[in-house]
Amino acid sequence: MQEVVISAERLYKSFQLSRKQQKLTGTNLRVIKAVDNLSLQVFSGQIYGLLGPNGAGKTTTLRILATLIKPEQGDAHIAGYSVKTQANKVRETIGFLTSDLKLEDFFTPNYLYDYFSALHGVDPEISKVRKAKLFSRFGIDEFAEVKVANLSTGMRQKVSLVIAIVHDPEIIIFDEPTNGLDVLTAKVVTDFLIDLKEAGKTIIVSTHIFSLVEKICTHVGIIIEGKMIAEGELAIIKDGLTLEDRFFNLYEAYQINKEEQHNA
Amino acid sequence: MHNTWIVFKKEMARFFKDFRLFFSTVIFPGLLLFIVYNVIGVGLQSFMQGSEDYIASVYTVNYPETIRSAIEIQDPALKITITAIEEDEIVTYRDLVRDQEVDLLMVFEDDFDAKYADVINGVSGAEAPYAKLYYNSTRTESSSVYTQIKAIIDHIEEMATPDLINLNEPVEIYDQATERDIASFVFSSLFPFLILIFISSGVVGLTAESIAGEKERGTLATVLVTPIRRGEYAVGKILALAVEALLSGLSSFIAVLLSFPQLAGLEGGFSLVLSSFKITDYLGILLMIIALVLFVVTLMSIASAFARTVKEASSYSAPIMMLLMVIGVTPLLTQGGAATNALIYLIPIIGPLQALVGIFSFSSSLINILLAFGSTLVYATLLAFVLVKMFNNERVMFKQ
């Protein structure tokens, strides 16, 4: 029996809309539900894909799991630690990566690696060995002393990736890992995810790219308008269809169901 | 504490290894002030030189021997021509002073010498003779000759007052004392203001870059997902900013110390005041500067943390800066020296400023310095707590 390492229990999170945002999104709602009563479970060693369209609440969910924001209702546990009450313990346990988290342009990959390694309290000797390994794995070594400002987008993404895992976390939370990357860098990232899976890490990634989920995920959760529509083992969810077809079936069913409820 | 040190070290590396940042916050302001003050100083000196050749026209009704001998001791340093006129010409010459044709009109009582001698000799019922000086304050030459003659008459008057009698005291000593007084006055009224402004103007840019800038560029969030406590991070940032602000303020202050005395023609007075400071005075000044830096840094950090962008942070700090400037001029307004009420030393900013006034005017008290330092430390800690709360608040940290 595998153990549950990430669990979200009835998470709820809403955001207030400014008048400008109301105009932009064409609603007159003051508050939108970003995550609505959402639960999920990820077992040790799984790669769990959180799949959904833009604005479905994927990023909000992952940010709650990474303790950057707090749920209004519900709670989530990472390796048994509550994101609400034991945020620091959670941060020690996870590696979180998203394109929103940037590195300071002024510093070199080498300096930043040491800085974040120190913030995570990694023993300097271990850190040195790990850095050498990761830098050579991603081809960062020859750019180790080049300021981040002067690195290519792809190289920056690689450095961000490496820095997110300076403490060799058992659990990795990855928001839109291949977003905005060229095909070569995207491949580096997906290969890395597979490596991590083989090393026995537990990973949760959010994406709207079906092929990415089909390629790397063992499990999938489909999320629409902040709600979990379907969750389970990838093969079972696909039910003999391609993931794309299956997703649109579920999406249509959701819309019909919503209209019926509205009319009733 | 260990994490605070890691953050502090990183911030220092950022500051010292970035030559542009170091140059723009530490070297440039000081250099600019030094150059500007020296250019003004040279300009002023050539202006003064021009007026040195000027011979002021002074007219007098009666020219008592007492006054004549005192003025002649000073001549030719005085550079004046004195012409005697009749009493019925007073109105005409007063108008000439008004029209800036004549620099000074002196009117002495008829039997000035006799009356003065009576006062000196302590004849009972003796009345002091009168002396009237007419000048035009809008004309520099007129003001200047008025001040010189007034000083001479004051000196004569002082000698007439029994407890001040000191016949052998040359007038020059009286002048030097005045220069030291002016220097001490400049120190106690102007320097607390300058110290506050130099510190604050450095802090504005530094905090905007360091907190709102990191928020804007998304580098703050990268740190917030590590297990560092928000308190440790905030303290690391505050301490680093404080050191940077100190250096920035120090550079401007040194520039002023090096160039201001020449500018104001107070070299002698300044070195007199500086040499009168004891080591404890310097320690007191340092303590008060640290107090001001900590308070201003934490205050500006809060404004910066509240802002989403560097631009927004700068606009938030503008009104704070104005408020600080208004508070900064209070020592200029209260010319009677440092505040005596101990409660005043508990007020943020004003407390340390008044303590500085006290030190600069040689009337400091250890208790007031400690009150100002202790209370500011408490306020800065409270503000730091607010900053930590803000770092913990997702609405503040991640609002779009």
XYZ file of C-alpha atoms in Angstrom:
664
model
C 0.000 0.000 0.000
C 1.476 3.294 -1.085
C 1.300 6.233 1.270
C -0.503 9.492 0.490
C 2.094 12.273 0.367
C 0.026 15.115 -1.028
C -3.587 15.492 -0.064
C -5.919 18.420 -0.520
C -9.137 18.376 1.434
C -12.035 20.497 0.174
C -9.899 23.517 -0.685
C -11.714 26.768 -1.294
C -10.155 29.994 -2.483
C -11.782 33.059 -3.990
C -10.451 36.324 -5.366
C -12.038 39.726 -5.418
C -12.372 41.327 -8.800
C -11.664 44.994 -9.343
C -13.989 46.953 -11.655
C -11.319 46.838 -14.313
C -11.027 43.053 -14.007
C -14.831 42.745 -14.134
C -14.835 44.615 -17.413
C -11.996 42.534 -18.808
C -13.654 39.222 -17.940
C -17.115 40.489 -18.878
C -18.811 39.589 -15.592
C -20.518 41.585 -12.902
C -19.404 39.199 -10.168
C -17.425 40.842 -7.355
C -15.851 37.567 -6.276
C -14.727 34.635 -8.363
C -14.155 31.167 -7.011
C -10.665 30.192 -8.100
C -10.702 26.843 -6.309
C -14.066 25.420 -5.326
C -14.244 22.557 -2.861
C -11.322 20.802 -4.469
C -9.812 17.602 -3.106
C -7.008 15.492 -4.471
C -4.622 12.776 -3.398
C -1.174 11.987 -4.692
C 0.572 8.810 -3.603
C 4.277 8.353 -3.127
C 6.165 7.933 -6.406
C 3.381 9.170 -8.671
C 3.579 11.866 -11.298
C 0.245 13.553 -10.991
C -0.910 15.872 -13.776
C -3.366 18.619 -12.932
C -5.001 19.249 -16.278
C -7.329 22.087 -17.133
C -7.911 25.130 -19.302
C -6.511 28.555 -18.471
C -8.139 30.060 -15.395
C -9.366 26.676 -14.106
C -7.547 27.141 -10.789
C -4.470 24.987 -11.403
C -1.965 27.635 -10.406
C -4.007 28.653 -7.359
C -4.178 25.031 -6.205
C -0.428 24.549 -6.592
C 0.291 27.851 -4.859
C -1.806 26.693 -1.909
C 0.142 23.405 -1.838
C 3.409 25.382 -1.969
C 2.230 27.621 0.953
C 2.481 30.835 -1.055
C -1.214 31.486 -0.451
C -3.623 30.143 2.164
C -6.958 28.440 1.476
C -10.049 30.143 2.898
C -11.578 26.781 3.633
C -10.217 23.266 3.752
C -6.594 22.282 4.252
C -3.883 20.425 2.444
C -1.185 18.143 3.807
C 2.233 17.570 2.339
C 4.069 14.605 3.841
C 1.690 14.957 6.765
C 2.352 18.683 7.360
C -0.525 21.136 7.116
C -0.030 23.978 4.639
C -2.024 26.201 6.966
C -0.295 25.581 10.285
C 3.074 24.048 9.387
C 3.997 26.103 6.337
C 7.728 26.098 7.129
C 7.806 22.304 7.453
C 6.055 22.058 4.099
C 8.617 24.398 2.501
C 11.427 22.217 3.806
C 9.836 19.207 2.173
C 8.921 20.480 -1.284
C 10.587 21.869 -4.336
C 8.341 24.391 -6.068
C 8.921 25.666 -9.536
C 6.956 28.057 -11.667
C 7.827 30.625 -14.288
C 6.588 33.317 -11.832
C 9.546 32.639 -9.566
C 12.545 34.447 -10.964
C 16.226 34.597 -10.157
C 18.081 37.814 -9.533
C 19.687 38.971 -12.762
C 22.722 40.316 -10.998
C 24.009 36.991 -9.639
C 25.614 33.958 -11.250
C 24.115 30.441 -11.181
C 26.988 29.417 -8.926
C 26.262 32.145 -6.356
C 22.503 31.585 -6.436
C 22.895 27.825 -6.012
C 24.998 28.349 -2.884
C 22.599 31.005 -1.574
C 19.476 28.876 -1.890
C 21.306 25.801 -0.699
C 22.252 27.734 2.453
C 18.673 28.968 2.914
C 17.537 25.350 2.780
C 20.184 24.482 5.351
C 21.989 21.967 3.159
C 25.377 20.850 4.483
C 28.052 22.671 2.404
C 29.905 19.441 1.542
C 26.751 17.734 0.295
C 25.770 20.904 -1.521
C 29.083 21.001 -3.387
C 28.765 17.433 -4.668
C 25.105 17.913 -5.608
C 25.838 21.173 -7.414
C 28.572 19.578 -9.522
C 26.206 16.764 -10.468
C 23.245 18.981 -11.329
C 25.311 21.584 -13.177
C 26.881 18.954 -15.385
C 23.527 17.155 -15.898
C 22.006 20.404 -17.267
C 25.092 21.793 -18.952
C 25.165 24.750 -16.579
C 28.841 24.291 -15.676
C 30.200 26.423 -18.468
C 27.754 29.213 -17.567
C 28.242 28.878 -13.809
C 29.951 32.268 -13.573
C 27.783 34.126 -16.101
C 25.247 36.522 -14.614
C 21.642 35.347 -14.945
C 20.902 38.526 -16.926
C 23.212 37.291 -19.680
C 21.825 33.746 -19.903
C 19.442 32.537 -22.599
C 15.813 31.853 -21.603
C 16.418 28.128 -21.791
C 19.515 28.264 -19.631
C 17.680 30.441 -17.106
C 14.896 27.873 -16.911
C 17.468 25.154 -16.289
C 19.080 27.193 -13.521
C 15.651 27.824 -11.940
C 14.957 24.113 -12.088
C 18.211 23.205 -10.409
C 17.731 25.844 -7.728
C 14.236 24.565 -6.919
C 15.749 21.214 -5.955
C 18.958 22.276 -4.159
C 17.681 20.447 -1.065
C 16.869 17.249 -3.010
C 13.162 17.319 -2.042
C 11.069 14.152 -2.056
C 8.040 16.076 -3.321
C 8.099 18.394 -6.308
C 5.389 20.851 -7.292
C 5.696 22.108 -10.822
C 3.444 24.796 -12.281
C 3.257 24.772 -16.110
C 6.751 23.304 -16.472
C 7.120 23.736 -20.230
C 5.213 26.984 -20.658
C 6.973 29.444 -22.920
C 9.923 27.148 -23.574
C 11.265 26.198 -26.975
C 11.059 22.524 -27.935
C 14.647 21.766 -26.965
C 14.375 23.244 -23.472
C 10.925 21.710 -23.033
C 12.463 18.320 -23.743
C 15.166 18.910 -21.154
C 12.424 19.615 -18.630
C 10.308 16.573 -19.476
C 13.363 14.318 -19.454
C 14.247 15.731 -16.067
C 10.759 14.963 -14.752
C 11.128 11.381 -15.918
C 14.535 11.204 -14.194
C 12.962 12.453 -10.983
C 10.204 9.902 -11.235
C 12.777 7.159 -11.687
C 14.545 8.434 -8.607
C 11.330 7.749 -6.709
C 10.201 11.365 -6.241
C 6.556 12.333 -6.010
C 5.615 15.035 -8.490
C 2.544 17.120 -9.134
C 2.517 19.198 -12.324
C -0.096 21.523 -13.720
C -0.507 21.905 -17.432
C -2.956 22.418 -20.263
C -0.879 20.324 -22.636
C -2.431 16.866 -23.144
C 0.654 15.304 -24.690
C 2.754 16.243 -21.692
C 0.354 14.474 -19.341
C 0.204 11.411 -21.597
C 3.958 11.287 -21.832
C 4.981 11.599 -18.211
C 2.023 11.272 -15.826
C 0.860 8.183 -14.018
C -2.204 9.904 -12.626
C -4.342 12.820 -13.697
C -6.850 15.214 -12.179
C -9.082 17.200 -14.516
C -10.081 20.557 -13.160
C -12.653 22.972 -14.607
C -13.755 26.227 -12.989
C -12.019 25.352 -9.746
C -13.742 21.966 -9.408
C -12.212 18.505 -9.677
C -14.188 16.795 -12.458
C -12.340 13.492 -12.686
C -9.360 12.013 -10.922
C -7.500 8.746 -11.087
C -4.987 6.579 -12.900
C -4.296 7.917 -16.381
C -5.356 4.755 -18.232
C -8.610 4.535 -16.309
C -9.463 8.193 -16.879
C -8.703 7.883 -20.602
C -11.071 4.941 -20.804
C -9.758 3.841 -24.186
C -9.881 7.325 -25.730
C -7.085 9.821 -26.253
C -6.745 12.153 -23.309
C -7.796 15.065 -25.503
C -11.068 13.400 -26.578
C -11.752 12.271 -23.053
C -11.187 15.790 -21.748
C -13.647 17.347 -24.224
C -16.271 14.710 -23.362
C -15.909 15.593 -19.718
C -15.925 19.311 -20.500
C -19.146 19.102 -22.525
C -20.813 16.988 -19.859
C -19.803 19.581 -17.284
C -21.259 22.448 -19.325
C -24.559 20.592 -19.950
C -24.815 19.702 -16.291
C -24.174 23.328 -15.344
C -26.875 24.622 -17.690
C -29.388 22.107 -16.356
C -28.648 23.169 -12.819
C -29.003 26.797 -13.848
C -32.374 26.178 -15.509
C -33.736 24.081 -12.672
C 19.675 34.104 13.046
C 21.773 32.001 10.672
C 19.368 32.685 7.803
C 19.355 36.413 8.620
C 23.125 36.371 8.175
C 22.816 34.517 4.835
C 20.327 37.123 3.552
C 22.455 39.985 4.889
C 25.571 38.619 3.158
C 23.719 38.247 -0.131
C 22.367 41.798 0.064
C 25.858 43.103 0.804
C 27.254 41.186 -2.174
C 24.530 42.717 -4.316
C 25.420 46.197 -3.090
C 29.184 46.129 -3.163
C 29.703 44.073 -6.305
C 27.322 46.185 -8.365
C 29.493 49.184 -9.121
C 26.644 51.184 -10.651
C 24.475 50.742 -7.557
C 27.363 51.534 -5.225
C 28.349 54.538 -7.307
C 24.834 55.947 -7.579
C 24.025 55.605 -3.876
C 27.348 56.179 -2.141
C 29.889 57.940 -4.321
C 27.728 60.099 -6.570
C 25.645 62.023 -3.969
C 28.716 62.880 -1.899
C 30.781 63.833 -4.924
C 27.996 65.986 -6.324
C 27.471 67.809 -3.026
C 31.208 68.398 -2.704
C 31.497 69.809 -6.208
C 28.350 71.946 -5.949
C 29.315 73.399 -2.572
C 32.822 74.160 -3.763
C 31.596 75.824 -6.943
C 29.217 77.947 -4.861
C 32.034 78.606 -2.419
C 34.398 79.864 -5.133
C 31.611 82.040 -6.529
C 30.858 83.481 -3.126
C 34.518 84.164 -2.451
C 34.992 86.117 -5.689
C 31.826 88.023 -4.793
C 33.258 88.795 -1.353
C 36.607 89.802 -2.895
C 34.814 92.308 -5.107
C 33.125 93.896 -2.154
C 36.352 93.962 -0.152
C 37.609 96.898 -2.226
C 34.417 98.781 -1.544
C 34.653 101.795 0.762
C 31.440 102.371 2.639
C 30.119 105.913 2.962
C 29.225 106.717 6.565
C 27.811 110.031 7.800
C 27.611 111.020 11.386
C 25.888 113.641 13.494
C 28.370 114.347 16.286
C 31.427 112.146 16.393
C 32.190 111.497 20.079
C 35.804 110.768 20.984
C 34.875 107.404 22.574
C 33.475 106.167 19.273
C 36.175 107.799 17.137
C 39.023 106.096 19.031
C 37.308 102.692 18.933
C 36.719 102.981 15.188
C 40.268 104.208 14.551
C 41.723 101.098 16.254
C 39.865 99.039 13.662
C 40.845 101.270 10.721
C 41.860 100.575 7.942
C 40.283 97.098 8.194
C 36.923 98.848 8.261
C 37.238 100.518 4.835
C 34.912 103.407 5.507
C 34.908 107.166 5.031
C 33.257 109.093 7.825
C 31.845 112.551 7.122
C 30.365 114.724 9.821
C 27.054 116.470 9.084
C 24.770 118.841 10.973
C 21.750 117.819 12.991
C 19.288 119.517 10.586
C 20.554 117.306 7.733
C 19.386 114.056 9.419
C 16.197 113.782 7.349
C 18.028 114.310 4.063
C 20.656 111.671 4.856
C 18.071 109.220 6.165
C 16.424 109.433 2.756
C 19.780 108.898 1.080
C 20.250 105.709 3.140
C 16.779 104.607 2.078
C 17.658 105.296 -1.581
C 20.916 103.326 -1.179
C 23.062 106.378 -1.920
C 24.600 106.348 1.552
C 25.492 103.199 3.496
C 25.142 104.270 7.092
C 24.011 107.255 9.121
C 25.107 107.499 12.772
C 23.469 109.891 15.182
C 25.093 110.371 18.610
C 23.837 112.397 21.544
C 25.359 115.851 21.906
C 27.400 115.259 25.053
C 27.963 111.536 24.458
C 31.478 111.421 25.915
C 30.549 113.181 29.143
C 27.522 111.000 29.759
C 29.505 107.851 28.941
C 32.219 108.876 31.376
C 29.574 109.399 34.080
C 28.249 105.900 33.527
C 31.768 104.439 33.605
C 32.621 106.297 36.780
C 29.399 105.235 38.442
C 28.056 108.771 39.017
C 24.667 108.319 40.669
C 21.725 109.075 38.418
C 23.884 108.915 35.299
C 21.963 108.006 32.147
C 23.475 106.142 29.210
C 23.824 108.338 26.105
C 21.964 107.308 23.006
C 23.371 106.265 19.639
C 21.224 105.675 16.558
C 22.276 103.809 13.429
C 20.338 104.071 10.163
C 21.049 101.485 7.488
C 19.338 99.721 4.621
C 19.079 95.943 5.146
C 18.433 95.258 1.460
C 21.860 96.642 0.532
C 24.693 94.221 1.366
C 27.328 96.955 1.828
C 24.991 98.873 4.131
C 24.191 95.802 6.243
C 27.823 94.854 6.429
C 29.070 98.242 7.654
C 26.123 98.430 10.067
C 27.110 95.066 11.591
C 30.720 96.181 12.014
C 29.885 99.524 13.625
C 27.196 97.902 15.767
C 29.757 95.407 17.076
C 32.084 98.263 18.066
C 29.317 100.170 19.847
C 28.147 96.976 21.563
C 31.659 96.457 22.803
C 31.778 99.995 24.200
C 28.390 99.428 25.788
C 29.539 96.177 27.371
C 32.540 97.917 28.907
C 30.166 100.426 30.456
C 28.355 97.648 32.265
C 30.420 97.123 35.453
C 30.400 93.301 35.559
C 31.590 93.033 31.959
C 34.456 95.520 32.198
C 37.533 94.204 30.468
C 39.365 97.139 29.034
C 42.287 95.260 27.571
C 40.191 92.780 25.593
C 40.818 93.386 21.904
C 37.799 93.453 19.631
C 39.119 90.539 17.522
C 38.467 88.059 20.321
C 34.869 89.178 20.416
C 34.633 88.401 16.692
C 36.133 84.948 17.029
C 33.663 84.028 19.706
C 30.908 85.027 17.305
C 32.305 82.725 14.623
C 32.345 79.808 17.024
C 28.786 80.660 18.019
C 27.689 80.735 14.395
C 29.429 77.429 13.717
C 27.837 75.860 16.765
C 24.481 77.229 15.682
C 24.943 75.788 12.180
C 25.882 72.444 13.708
C 22.934 72.276 16.055
C 20.246 73.627 13.755
C 21.292 72.629 10.254
C 23.169 69.372 10.701
C 20.412 67.280 12.305
C 18.256 68.266 9.331
C 20.984 67.429 6.822
C 21.704 64.087 8.509
C 18.021 63.120 8.359
C 17.668 64.176 4.727
C 20.846 62.463 3.550
C 19.817 59.230 5.254
C 16.245 59.346 3.960
C 17.077 60.191 0.373
C 19.451 57.236 0.230
C 16.880 54.947 1.836
C 14.080 55.812 -0.625
C 15.864 54.391 -3.652
C 17.437 51.487 -1.799
C 14.214 50.158 -0.205
C 12.199 50.649 -3.381
C 14.738 48.539 -5.284
C 15.295 45.978 -2.559
C 11.689 45.138 -1.671
C 9.232 46.404 -4.313
C 11.850 45.680 -6.986
C 12.240 42.070 -5.859
C 8.461 41.741 -5.761
C 8.091 43.205 -9.225
C 10.777 40.962 -10.710
C 9.417 37.838 -8.997
C 12.628 37.130 -7.111
C 11.036 37.650 -3.684
C 8.614 34.739 -4.185
C 11.573 32.462 -4.967
C 12.909 33.158 -1.485
C 9.492 32.883 0.162
C 9.124 29.220 -0.934
C 12.293 28.310 0.951
C 11.972 27.441 4.647
C 13.409 30.789 5.787
C 11.212 32.468 8.385
C 9.714 35.766 7.248
C 11.093 37.422 10.360
C 14.640 36.279 9.611
C 14.297 37.477 6.038
C 12.865 40.874 7.044
C 15.610 41.466 9.614
C 18.303 40.489 7.086
C 16.880 42.957 4.583
C 16.499 45.751 7.163
C 20.047 45.366 8.468
C 21.505 45.338 4.964
C 19.489 48.405 3.978
C 20.574 50.132 7.185
C 24.258 49.560 6.395
C 23.755 50.783 2.827
C 21.820 53.858 4.025
C 24.541 54.601 6.579
C 27.215 54.528 3.888
C 25.129 56.659 1.553
C 24.376 59.206 4.305
C 27.972 59.183 5.506
C 29.318 60.052 2.068
C 27.016 63.072 1.770
C 27.825 64.111 5.304
C 31.576 63.954 4.766
C 31.140 66.026 1.603
C 29.310 68.681 3.627
C 31.890 68.623 6.418
C 34.679 69.073 3.867
C 33.081 71.834 1.831
C 30.508 73.610 3.995
C 32.931 75.479 6.303
C 34.638 77.145 3.330
C 31.262 77.876 1.816
C 30.049 79.621 4.937
C 33.448 81.149 5.735
C 33.449 79.365 9.063
C 36.617 77.243 8.916
C 37.890 78.509 12.240
C 34.543 78.095 13.957
C 34.060 74.588 12.603
C 37.410 73.320 13.751
C 36.786 74.959 17.134
C 33.465 73.127 17.464
C 34.861 69.837 16.120
C 37.802 69.955 18.483
C 35.476 70.640 21.384
C 33.625 67.335 20.836
C 34.574 64.532 23.160
C 34.665 60.887 22.155
C 31.352 60.392 23.989
C 29.805 63.121 21.810
C 30.876 61.265 18.672
C 29.458 58.052 20.108
C 26.210 59.874 20.828
C 26.060 61.195 17.266
C 26.686 57.682 15.928
C 23.943 56.219 18.155
C 21.435 58.814 16.990
C 22.339 58.262 13.341
C 21.867 54.504 13.793
C 18.498 55.165 15.450
C 17.366 57.425 12.606
C 18.583 54.967 9.964
C 16.763 52.018 11.547
C 13.524 53.948 11.890
C 13.558 55.423 8.386
C 14.601 52.103 6.819
C 11.792 50.118 8.480
C 9.243 52.829 7.684
C 10.242 53.022 4.029
C 10.438 49.208 3.815
C 6.773 49.013 4.762
C 5.864 51.501 2.037
C 7.989 49.517 -0.383
C 6.481 46.158 0.623
C 3.020 47.602 0.112
C 3.844 48.701 -3.431
C 3.680 46.371 -6.412
C 6.364 48.071 -8.451
C 9.454 50.195 -7.903
C 7.589 53.119 -9.441
C 4.714 52.717 -7.016
C 7.138 52.425 -4.110
C 8.775 55.713 -5.091
C 5.432 57.475 -5.185
C 4.524 56.072 -1.746
C 7.800 57.282 -0.294
C 7.414 60.829 -1.655
C 4.884 61.975 1.012
C 6.868 60.185 3.727
C 9.971 62.007 2.548
C 8.123 65.326 2.696
C 6.927 64.568 6.217
C 10.490 63.733 7.251
C 11.700 67.027 5.794
C 9.094 68.976 7.750
C 10.093 67.157 10.933
C 13.729 67.721 9.992
C 13.423 71.511 10.055
C 12.024 71.558 13.613
C 15.533 72.008 15.097
C 15.859 75.090 12.867
C 12.691 76.545 14.342
C 13.444 75.847 17.983
C 16.514 78.018 18.214
C 16.656 77.863 21.980
C 18.750 74.666 21.921
C 17.667 71.107 22.677
C 14.303 70.292 24.219
C 14.321 69.974 27.989
C 11.152 67.908 28.338
C 12.232 64.250 28.478
C 8.983 63.106 26.843
C 10.028 64.805 23.583
C 12.905 62.321 23.302
C 10.384 59.503 23.093
C 8.871 60.843 19.866
C 10.073 59.014 16.749
C 12.541 61.040 14.586
C 12.097 64.166 16.741
C 13.716 62.442 19.745
C 16.982 61.555 17.973
C 16.979 64.948 16.197
C 16.672 66.821 19.498
C 19.377 64.618 20.999
C 21.621 65.617 18.071
C 20.795 69.295 18.681
C 21.834 68.714 22.288
C 25.150 67.136 21.319
C 25.949 69.796 18.712
C 25.144 72.627 21.106
C 27.125 71.028 23.970
C 24.036 70.598 26.121
C 23.440 66.865 25.696
C 22.405 64.573 28.464
C 23.088 60.854 28.497
C 19.552 60.132 29.667
C 18.001 61.952 26.704
C 20.301 60.153 24.261
C 19.415 56.803 25.773
C 15.700 57.672 25.807
C 15.818 58.603 22.125
C 17.833 55.496 21.201
C 15.779 53.077 23.288
C 12.412 54.379 22.135
C 13.460 54.411 18.478
C 14.663 50.831 18.814
C 11.218 49.891 20.158
C 9.434 51.701 17.299
C 11.717 50.178 14.674
C 11.049 46.715 16.137
C 7.301 47.331 15.989
C 7.593 48.476 12.377
C 9.706 45.409 11.594
C 6.870 43.264 12.980
C 4.466 45.035 10.624
C 6.863 44.258 7.774
C 6.975 40.571 8.766
C 3.152 40.529 8.833
C 3.185 41.974 5.342
C 5.646 39.345 4.113
C 3.226 36.748 5.474
C 0.247 38.368 3.812
C -0.477 36.906 0.388
C -2.606 39.923 -0.557
C 0.366 42.189 -0.064
C 2.915 39.820 -1.578
C 0.992 38.468 -4.553
C -1.600 41.054 -5.497
C -1.704 41.594 -9.222
